[in-house]
Amino acid sequence: MSYVKYEQKDFVGIITIDREKSLNALNPEVLADLEAVVDAIDADKTRCVIVTGAGKKAFVAGADIGAMSTMGPAEGRAFSANGNDVFRKIEKLPMPVIAAINGYALGGGCELSLSCDIRIAADNAVFGQPEAGLGITPGFGGTQRLARTIGVGKAKEMIYTARNIKADDAYRVGLVNAVYPLDQLMDEAMKMAQRIAGNAPIAVRQCKKAINMGLQMDIDTAASFEPEMFAACCGTQDQHNAMTAFCEKRKHDPFIN
Ligand code: CAA
């Protein structure tokens, strides 16, 4: 039995963390199942991935507190490194990843959403990094990605106070791009994913690489890196067909071939 389900709908892959009775909390088994699913994604067939949680209450309510409660330093380091490795794999997937946040996204759940490219939330979503109240630091990337996503001041406030925020505040601070009624969340995620999947696949991947790698560079290095991403698109059939159609004032076929 796997705690993580995967479904392929045309060019879109849907990952569901499925441990509903524990609000999809991440223990070592769930992390292992998630890693196996991420490793198995067929990059040729998949142009966008959606990550969500099973049920109507939680995206992921964090790392499993019971599993962590007896950890000493060595076990804690290994658990944190494992979560970081798996989330980094998600971040480094070549295609965009959308987090569809259907409820609690606390601790490791907030961190999972931060490893995705885009976050959209249901109106029942709750975000937070409660770790300081539990005697630990965030361990799956929260101290790093939250500040990079919403800015240092807001991230420090959330992490030091361990106070949760609701979906509308998450939208206000730029943690999520949009908020929808819960029953519309997956349709909206799918619409966005299909829109992404309908664009030139090489170009979309080069955009992701350019943005993510460029953010780790100084602006001079980044500005000389972008032409490499641009060049990798030039000369492709996608570019040729799309630009020829524009020049000939024709509608271009979608990039589904
Ligand atoms: N770990 C383990 N089990 C969890 C869990 C977690 N993070 N979150 C929820 N559960 C379990 C509960 O123990 C409960 O199990 P039982 O039915 O067997 O008792 C079940 O899920 C349902 O939860 P509640 O009864 O608590 O549901 P609620 O509606 O009353 O409260 C909640 C929901 C506010 C999310 C509450 O469950 C909660 O506060 N959970 C913990 C959230 C948290 O602190 N997450 C951060 C963990 S630390 C971390 O993630 C570190 C890291 O970065 C690596």
mmCIF file of C-alpha atoms and ligand atoms in Angstrom:
data_model
loop_
_atom_site.group_PDB
_atom_site.id
_atom_site.type_symbol
_atom_site.label_atom_id
_atom_site.label_comp_id
_atom_site.label_asym_id
_atom_site.label_seq_id
_atom_site.Cartn_x
_atom_site.Cartn_y
_atom_site.Cartn_z
ATOM 1 C CA MET A 1 0.000 0.000 0.000
ATOM 2 C CA SER A 2 1.312 3.437 -0.909
ATOM 3 C CA TYR A 3 0.579 6.652 0.971
ATOM 4 C CA VAL A 4 1.026 8.636 -2.225
ATOM 5 C CA LYS A 5 -1.180 8.237 -5.303
ATOM 6 C CA TYR A 6 -0.304 9.277 -8.828
ATOM 7 C CA GLU A 7 -2.685 9.831 -11.687
ATOM 8 C CA GLN A 8 -1.846 10.923 -15.226
ATOM 9 C CA LYS A 9 -4.470 12.997 -17.074
ATOM 10 C CA ASP A 10 -3.141 13.645 -20.570
ATOM 11 C CA PHE A 11 -0.034 15.766 -20.026
ATOM 12 C CA VAL A 12 -0.799 16.532 -16.382
ATOM 13 C CA GLY A 13 0.361 14.380 -13.449
ATOM 14 C CA ILE A 14 -1.527 14.553 -10.151
ATOM 15 C CA ILE A 15 0.246 13.572 -6.918
ATOM 16 C CA THR A 16 -2.025 13.029 -3.890
ATOM 17 C CA ILE A 17 -0.604 12.592 -0.391
ATOM 18 C CA ASP A 18 -3.001 9.983 0.946
ATOM 19 C CA ARG A 19 -2.855 9.452 4.683
ATOM 20 C CA GLU A 20 -6.126 11.112 5.426
ATOM 21 C CA LYS A 21 -6.759 9.836 8.962
ATOM 22 C CA SER A 22 -3.539 11.544 10.112
ATOM 23 C CA LEU A 23 -4.275 14.629 8.006
ATOM 24 C CA ASN A 24 -1.645 13.471 5.492
ATOM 25 C CA ALA A 25 1.179 13.954 7.999
ATOM 26 C CA LEU A 26 4.596 13.038 6.642
ATOM 27 C CA ASN A 27 6.337 10.134 8.344
ATOM 28 C CA PRO A 28 9.356 8.334 6.825
ATOM 29 C CA GLU A 29 7.084 5.917 4.899
ATOM 30 C CA VAL A 30 5.079 8.751 3.328
ATOM 31 C CA LEU A 31 8.305 10.535 2.361
ATOM 32 C CA ALA A 32 9.638 7.322 0.786
ATOM 33 C CA ASP A 33 6.410 6.841 -1.179
ATOM 34 C CA LEU A 34 6.484 10.474 -2.298
ATOM 35 C CA GLU A 35 10.075 10.136 -3.473
ATOM 36 C CA ALA A 36 9.240 6.946 -5.410
ATOM 37 C CA VAL A 37 6.325 8.693 -7.148
ATOM 38 C CA VAL A 38 8.436 11.741 -8.015
ATOM 39 C CA ASP A 39 11.250 9.539 -9.357
ATOM 40 C CA ALA A 40 8.785 7.652 -11.555
ATOM 41 C CA ILE A 41 7.269 10.696 -13.287
ATOM 42 C CA ASP A 42 7.594 10.253 -17.039
ATOM 43 C CA ALA A 43 9.204 13.518 -18.112
ATOM 44 C CA ASP A 44 8.363 12.897 -21.785
ATOM 45 C CA LYS A 45 4.637 12.580 -21.085
ATOM 46 C CA THR A 46 4.246 15.113 -18.278
ATOM 47 C CA ARG A 47 4.219 18.860 -18.833
ATOM 48 C CA CYS A 48 2.841 19.965 -15.488
ATOM 49 C CA VAL A 49 2.325 18.324 -12.093
ATOM 50 C CA ILE A 50 -0.279 19.083 -9.404
ATOM 51 C CA VAL A 51 0.392 18.176 -5.755
ATOM 52 C CA THR A 52 -2.543 17.937 -3.355
ATOM 53 C CA GLY A 53 -3.719 16.140 -0.210
ATOM 54 C CA ALA A 54 -6.418 13.485 0.182
ATOM 55 C CA GLY A 55 -9.727 14.573 1.722
ATOM 56 C CA LYS A 56 -11.241 17.966 2.431
ATOM 57 C CA LYS A 57 -9.416 18.933 5.585
ATOM 58 C CA ALA A 58 -5.688 18.896 4.958
ATOM 59 C CA PHE A 59 -3.091 19.340 2.277
ATOM 60 C CA VAL A 60 -0.443 18.073 4.725
ATOM 61 C CA ALA A 61 -0.633 18.842 8.484
ATOM 62 C CA GLY A 62 3.139 18.636 8.824
ATOM 63 C CA ALA A 63 5.806 16.118 9.559
ATOM 64 C CA ASP A 64 4.552 13.328 11.803
ATOM 65 C CA ILE A 65 4.914 14.574 15.376
ATOM 66 C CA GLY A 66 4.662 11.106 16.903
ATOM 67 C CA ALA A 67 7.472 9.851 14.680
ATOM 68 C CA MET A 68 9.646 12.865 15.574
ATOM 69 C CA SER A 69 8.913 12.844 19.303
ATOM 70 C CA THR A 70 11.641 10.347 20.236
ATOM 71 C CA MET A 71 14.288 11.464 17.748
ATOM 72 C CA GLY A 72 17.766 12.339 18.953
ATOM 73 C CA PRO A 73 20.198 14.505 16.963
ATOM 74 C CA ALA A 74 21.378 11.828 14.506
ATOM 75 C CA GLU A 75 17.885 10.618 13.678
ATOM 76 C CA GLY A 76 16.606 14.190 13.504
ATOM 77 C CA ARG A 77 19.371 15.204 11.096
ATOM 78 C CA ALA A 78 18.630 12.188 8.864
ATOM 79 C CA PHE A 79 14.860 12.880 8.891
ATOM 80 C CA SER A 80 15.343 16.549 8.041
ATOM 81 C CA ALA A 81 17.879 15.721 5.323
ATOM 82 C CA ASN A 82 15.522 13.143 3.859
ATOM 83 C CA GLY A 83 12.629 15.613 3.695
ATOM 84 C CA ASN A 84 14.888 18.265 2.226
ATOM 85 C CA ASP A 85 16.161 15.838 -0.438
ATOM 86 C CA VAL A 86 12.674 14.765 -1.480
ATOM 87 C CA PHE A 87 11.371 18.353 -1.633
ATOM 88 C CA ARG A 88 14.440 19.437 -3.604
ATOM 89 C CA LYS A 89 13.641 16.685 -6.119
ATOM 90 C CA ILE A 90 10.166 18.193 -6.500
ATOM 91 C CA GLU A 91 11.632 21.669 -6.917
ATOM 92 C CA LYS A 92 14.050 20.368 -9.538
ATOM 93 C CA LEU A 93 11.467 18.526 -11.646
ATOM 94 C CA PRO A 94 11.906 19.900 -15.155
ATOM 95 C CA MET A 95 8.214 20.747 -15.557
ATOM 96 C CA PRO A 96 6.197 23.254 -13.432
ATOM 97 C CA VAL A 97 4.549 21.965 -10.265
ATOM 98 C CA ILE A 98 1.364 23.482 -8.811
ATOM 99 C CA ALA A 99 0.439 22.945 -5.158
ATOM 100 C CA ALA A 100 -3.366 22.751 -4.781
ATOM 101 C CA ILE A 101 -3.712 23.382 -1.056
ATOM 102 C CA ASN A 102 -6.952 21.879 0.264
ATOM 103 C CA GLY A 103 -6.816 22.682 3.971
ATOM 104 C CA TYR A 104 -4.066 22.592 6.597
ATOM 105 C CA ALA A 105 -0.570 23.227 5.227
ATOM 106 C CA LEU A 106 1.416 23.306 8.447
ATOM 107 C CA GLY A 107 5.116 22.720 9.045
ATOM 108 C CA GLY A 108 6.210 20.142 6.469
ATOM 109 C CA GLY A 109 2.951 20.811 4.580
ATOM 110 C CA CYS A 110 3.719 24.491 4.150
ATOM 111 C CA GLU A 111 7.259 23.451 3.193
ATOM 112 C CA LEU A 112 5.978 20.958 0.616
ATOM 113 C CA SER A 113 3.918 23.712 -0.982
ATOM 114 C CA LEU A 114 7.004 25.964 -1.023
ATOM 115 C CA SER A 115 8.937 23.394 -3.056
ATOM 116 C CA CYS A 116 6.294 23.750 -5.788
ATOM 117 C CA ASP A 117 6.473 26.497 -8.431
ATOM 118 C CA ILE A 118 2.976 27.886 -7.866
ATOM 119 C CA ARG A 119 0.595 27.658 -4.907
ATOM 120 C CA ILE A 120 -3.188 27.999 -5.138
ATOM 121 C CA ALA A 121 -5.364 27.476 -2.087
ATOM 122 C CA ALA A 122 -8.869 26.525 -1.095
ATOM 123 C CA ASP A 123 -10.701 28.970 1.150
ATOM 124 C CA ASN A 124 -10.305 26.546 4.097
ATOM 125 C CA ALA A 125 -6.492 26.495 3.807
ATOM 126 C CA VAL A 126 -4.401 27.322 6.871
ATOM 127 C CA PHE A 127 -0.664 27.930 6.632
ATOM 128 C CA GLY A 128 1.947 27.994 9.343
ATOM 129 C CA GLN A 129 5.310 26.903 10.623
ATOM 130 C CA PRO A 130 4.406 25.710 14.156
ATOM 131 C CA GLU A 131 7.848 24.175 14.803
ATOM 132 C CA ALA A 132 9.148 26.757 17.284
ATOM 133 C CA GLY A 133 6.174 25.871 19.486
ATOM 134 C CA LEU A 134 7.138 22.194 19.266
ATOM 135 C CA GLY A 135 10.754 22.687 20.261
ATOM 136 C CA ILE A 136 12.309 22.331 16.791
ATOM 137 C CA THR A 137 13.102 24.429 13.721
ATOM 138 C CA PRO A 138 11.304 23.901 10.431
ATOM 139 C CA GLY A 139 13.165 20.940 8.933
ATOM 140 C CA PHE A 140 12.016 20.472 5.337
ATOM 141 C CA GLY A 141 13.170 23.791 3.852
ATOM 142 C CA GLY A 142 10.930 26.254 5.698
ATOM 143 C CA THR A 143 13.717 28.423 7.091
ATOM 144 C CA GLN A 144 15.043 28.804 3.526
ATOM 145 C CA ARG A 145 12.139 28.878 1.081
ATOM 146 C CA LEU A 146 9.589 30.849 3.125
ATOM 147 C CA ALA A 147 11.913 33.881 3.301
ATOM 148 C CA ARG A 148 12.684 33.551 -0.404
ATOM 149 C CA THR A 149 8.946 33.434 -1.191
ATOM 150 C CA ILE A 150 7.306 36.033 1.072
ATOM 151 C CA GLY A 151 10.319 38.063 2.211
ATOM 152 C CA VAL A 152 12.507 37.878 5.288
ATOM 153 C CA GLY A 153 10.373 39.974 7.676
ATOM 154 C CA LYS A 154 7.091 38.115 7.127
ATOM 155 C CA ALA A 155 8.863 34.733 7.140
ATOM 156 C CA LYS A 156 10.604 35.492 10.419
ATOM 157 C CA GLU A 157 7.306 36.595 11.951
ATOM 158 C CA MET A 158 5.550 33.388 10.898
ATOM 159 C CA ILE A 159 8.413 31.162 12.069
ATOM 160 C CA TYR A 160 9.213 32.942 15.370
ATOM 161 C CA THR A 161 5.584 33.376 16.442
ATOM 162 C CA ALA A 162 4.533 29.916 15.135
ATOM 163 C CA ARG A 163 1.176 31.552 14.413
ATOM 164 C CA ASN A 164 -0.977 30.158 11.602
ATOM 165 C CA ILE A 165 -2.495 32.298 8.868
ATOM 166 C CA LYS A 166 -5.649 31.705 6.861
ATOM 167 C CA ALA A 167 -5.942 31.588 3.074
ATOM 168 C CA ASP A 168 -6.824 35.279 2.627
ATOM 169 C CA ASP A 169 -3.733 36.361 4.610
ATOM 170 C CA ALA A 170 -1.605 33.863 2.666
ATOM 171 C CA TYR A 171 -2.868 35.555 -0.497
ATOM 172 C CA ARG A 172 -2.146 39.006 0.914
ATOM 173 C CA VAL A 173 1.498 38.161 1.735
ATOM 174 C CA GLY A 174 2.048 36.460 -1.629
ATOM 175 C CA LEU A 175 2.307 32.922 -0.304
ATOM 176 C CA VAL A 176 -0.477 31.784 -2.649
ATOM 177 C CA ASN A 177 -1.422 33.103 -6.084
ATOM 178 C CA ALA A 178 -5.175 32.613 -5.734
ATOM 179 C CA VAL A 179 -7.881 31.372 -3.361
ATOM 180 C CA TYR A 180 -10.912 29.371 -4.533
ATOM 181 C CA PRO A 181 -13.892 27.661 -2.874
ATOM 182 C CA LEU A 182 -12.727 24.172 -1.860
ATOM 183 C CA ASP A 183 -14.991 22.393 -4.351
ATOM 184 C CA GLN A 184 -13.480 24.380 -7.233
ATOM 185 C CA LEU A 185 -9.822 24.020 -6.253
ATOM 186 C CA MET A 186 -8.901 20.975 -8.340
ATOM 187 C CA ASP A 187 -10.775 22.253 -11.402
ATOM 188 C CA GLU A 188 -8.854 25.523 -11.145
ATOM 189 C CA ALA A 189 -5.551 23.694 -10.634
ATOM 190 C CA MET A 190 -6.317 21.540 -13.674
ATOM 191 C CA LYS A 191 -7.209 24.593 -15.778
ATOM 192 C CA MET A 192 -3.892 26.213 -14.898
ATOM 193 C CA ALA A 193 -1.991 22.971 -15.507
ATOM 194 C CA GLN A 194 -3.638 22.463 -18.895
ATOM 195 C CA ARG A 195 -2.899 26.035 -19.863
ATOM 196 C CA ILE A 196 0.782 25.454 -19.002
ATOM 197 C CA ALA A 197 0.754 22.086 -20.785
ATOM 198 C CA GLY A 198 -0.648 23.788 -23.894
ATOM 199 C CA ASN A 199 2.441 25.998 -24.236
ATOM 200 C CA ALA A 200 5.666 24.984 -25.924
ATOM 201 C CA PRO A 201 7.129 22.286 -23.646
ATOM 202 C CA ILE A 202 10.794 23.048 -24.243
ATOM 203 C CA ALA A 203 10.172 26.762 -23.718
ATOM 204 C CA VAL A 204 8.257 26.222 -20.453
ATOM 205 C CA ARG A 205 11.057 24.039 -19.052
ATOM 206 C CA GLN A 206 13.696 26.527 -20.091
ATOM 207 C CA CYS A 207 11.670 29.273 -18.345
ATOM 208 C CA LYS A 208 11.604 27.243 -15.113
ATOM 209 C CA LYS A 209 15.327 26.588 -15.319
ATOM 210 C CA ALA A 210 16.097 30.226 -16.104
ATOM 211 C CA ILE A 211 14.050 31.521 -13.157
ATOM 212 C CA ASN A 212 15.143 28.937 -10.572
ATOM 213 C CA MET A 213 18.831 28.886 -11.451
ATOM 214 C CA GLY A 214 18.964 32.636 -12.056
ATOM 215 C CA LEU A 215 17.655 33.283 -8.532
ATOM 216 C CA GLN A 216 20.813 31.647 -7.190
ATOM 217 C CA MET A 217 23.120 33.904 -9.260
ATOM 218 C CA ASP A 218 24.224 37.504 -9.118
ATOM 219 C CA ILE A 219 22.441 39.598 -11.763
ATOM 220 C CA ASP A 220 25.424 39.771 -14.150
ATOM 221 C CA THR A 221 25.831 35.994 -14.185
ATOM 222 C CA ALA A 222 22.068 35.553 -14.450
ATOM 223 C CA ALA A 223 21.846 37.965 -17.385
ATOM 224 C CA SER A 224 24.454 35.947 -19.264
ATOM 225 C CA PHE A 225 22.698 32.690 -18.322
ATOM 226 C CA GLU A 226 19.328 33.703 -19.798
ATOM 227 C CA PRO A 227 20.650 33.790 -23.405
ATOM 228 C CA GLU A 228 21.584 30.110 -23.009
ATOM 229 C CA MET A 229 18.000 29.257 -22.059
ATOM 230 C CA PHE A 230 16.719 31.393 -24.948
ATOM 231 C CA ALA A 231 19.170 29.732 -27.359
ATOM 232 C CA ALA A 232 17.991 26.261 -26.341
ATOM 233 C CA CYS A 233 14.515 27.192 -27.669
ATOM 234 C CA CYS A 234 15.757 28.736 -30.908
ATOM 235 C CA GLY A 235 15.769 26.317 -33.812
ATOM 236 C CA THR A 236 13.198 23.984 -32.231
ATOM 237 C CA GLN A 237 10.212 22.837 -34.260
ATOM 238 C CA ASP A 238 7.960 24.486 -31.681
ATOM 239 C CA GLN A 239 9.583 27.881 -32.239
ATOM 240 C CA HIS A 240 9.584 27.477 -36.016
ATOM 241 C CA ASN A 241 5.913 26.458 -36.220
ATOM 242 C CA ALA A 242 4.655 29.076 -33.767
ATOM 243 C CA MET A 243 6.574 31.999 -35.203
ATOM 244 C CA THR A 244 5.874 31.030 -38.828
ATOM 245 C CA ALA A 245 2.163 30.910 -38.004
ATOM 246 C CA PHE A 246 2.364 34.388 -36.479
ATOM 247 C CA CYS A 247 4.262 35.808 -39.482
ATOM 248 C CA GLU A 248 1.748 34.221 -41.871
ATOM 249 C CA LYS A 249 -1.150 35.582 -39.777
ATOM 250 C CA ARG A 250 -2.414 32.059 -39.091
ATOM 251 C CA LYS A 251 -3.583 30.632 -35.815
ATOM 252 C CA HIS A 252 -0.967 28.262 -34.456
ATOM 253 C CA ASP A 253 -1.955 24.734 -33.423
ATOM 254 C CA PRO A 254 -1.571 24.059 -29.700
ATOM 255 C CA PHE A 255 1.700 22.406 -28.746
ATOM 256 C CA ILE A 256 0.094 18.996 -28.405
ATOM 257 C CA ASN A 257 1.869 16.504 -30.606
HETATM 258 N N1 CAA B 1 1.678 14.520 13.014
HETATM 259 C C1 CAA B 1 1.064 13.388 13.414
HETATM 260 N N2 CAA B 1 -0.283 13.255 13.471
HETATM 261 C C2 CAA B 1 -1.016 14.328 13.124
HETATM 262 C C3 CAA B 1 -0.437 15.529 12.695
HETATM 263 C C4 CAA B 1 0.975 15.597 12.630
HETATM 264 N N3 CAA B 1 1.632 16.687 12.185
HETATM 265 N N4 CAA B 1 -1.425 16.410 12.419
HETATM 266 C C5 CAA B 1 -2.583 15.771 12.678
HETATM 267 N N5 CAA B 1 -2.343 14.503 13.088
HETATM 268 C C6 CAA B 1 -3.322 13.482 13.466
HETATM 269 C C7 CAA B 1 -3.856 13.700 14.876
HETATM 270 O O1 CAA B 1 -2.968 13.167 15.836
HETATM 271 C C8 CAA B 1 -5.154 12.944 14.794
HETATM 272 O O2 CAA B 1 -4.892 11.578 14.904
HETATM 273 P P1 CAA B 1 -5.868 10.636 15.821
HETATM 274 O O3 CAA B 1 -7.204 10.723 15.171
HETATM 275 O O4 CAA B 1 -5.239 9.287 15.713
HETATM 276 O O5 CAA B 1 -5.856 11.216 17.197
HETATM 277 C C9 CAA B 1 -5.634 13.200 13.374
HETATM 278 O O6 CAA B 1 -4.463 13.578 12.626
HETATM 279 C C10 CAA B 1 -6.645 14.318 13.250
HETATM 280 O O7 CAA B 1 -6.088 15.463 13.858
HETATM 281 P P2 CAA B 1 -6.828 16.308 15.039
HETATM 282 O O8 CAA B 1 -7.749 15.424 15.799
HETATM 283 O O9 CAA B 1 -5.775 17.010 15.797
HETATM 284 O O10 CAA B 1 -7.684 17.298 14.139
HETATM 285 P P3 CAA B 1 -8.140 18.780 14.544
HETATM 286 O O11 CAA B 1 -9.121 19.207 13.507
HETATM 287 O O12 CAA B 1 -8.570 18.861 15.959
HETATM 288 O O13 CAA B 1 -6.817 19.682 14.416
HETATM 289 C C11 CAA B 1 -4.789 20.440 13.381
HETATM 290 C C12 CAA B 1 -6.181 19.821 13.156
HETATM 291 C C13 CAA B 1 -4.939 21.882 13.886
HETATM 292 C C14 CAA B 1 -4.075 20.426 12.029
HETATM 293 C C15 CAA B 1 -4.011 19.610 14.424
HETATM 294 O O14 CAA B 1 -4.079 18.238 14.038
HETATM 295 C C16 CAA B 1 -2.569 19.983 14.557
HETATM 296 O O15 CAA B 1 -2.259 20.970 15.175
HETATM 297 N N6 CAA B 1 -1.663 19.175 13.963
HETATM 298 C C17 CAA B 1 -0.233 19.400 14.069
HETATM 299 C C18 CAA B 1 0.207 20.484 13.125
HETATM 300 C C19 CAA B 1 1.695 20.767 13.285
HETATM 301 O O16 CAA B 1 2.151 21.200 14.315
HETATM 302 N N7 CAA B 1 2.464 20.533 12.193
HETATM 303 C C20 CAA B 1 3.879 20.793 12.166
HETATM 304 C C21 CAA B 1 4.653 19.552 12.527
HETATM 305 S S1 CAA B 1 6.374 19.912 12.760
HETATM 306 C C22 CAA B 1 7.071 19.812 11.211
HETATM 307 O O17 CAA B 1 6.393 19.713 10.194
HETATM 308 C C23 CAA B 1 8.562 19.834 11.209
HETATM 309 C C24 CAA B 1 9.241 19.895 9.913
HETATM 310 O O18 CAA B 1 9.339 20.916 9.256
HETATM 311 C C25 CAA B 1 9.943 18.727 9.429
#
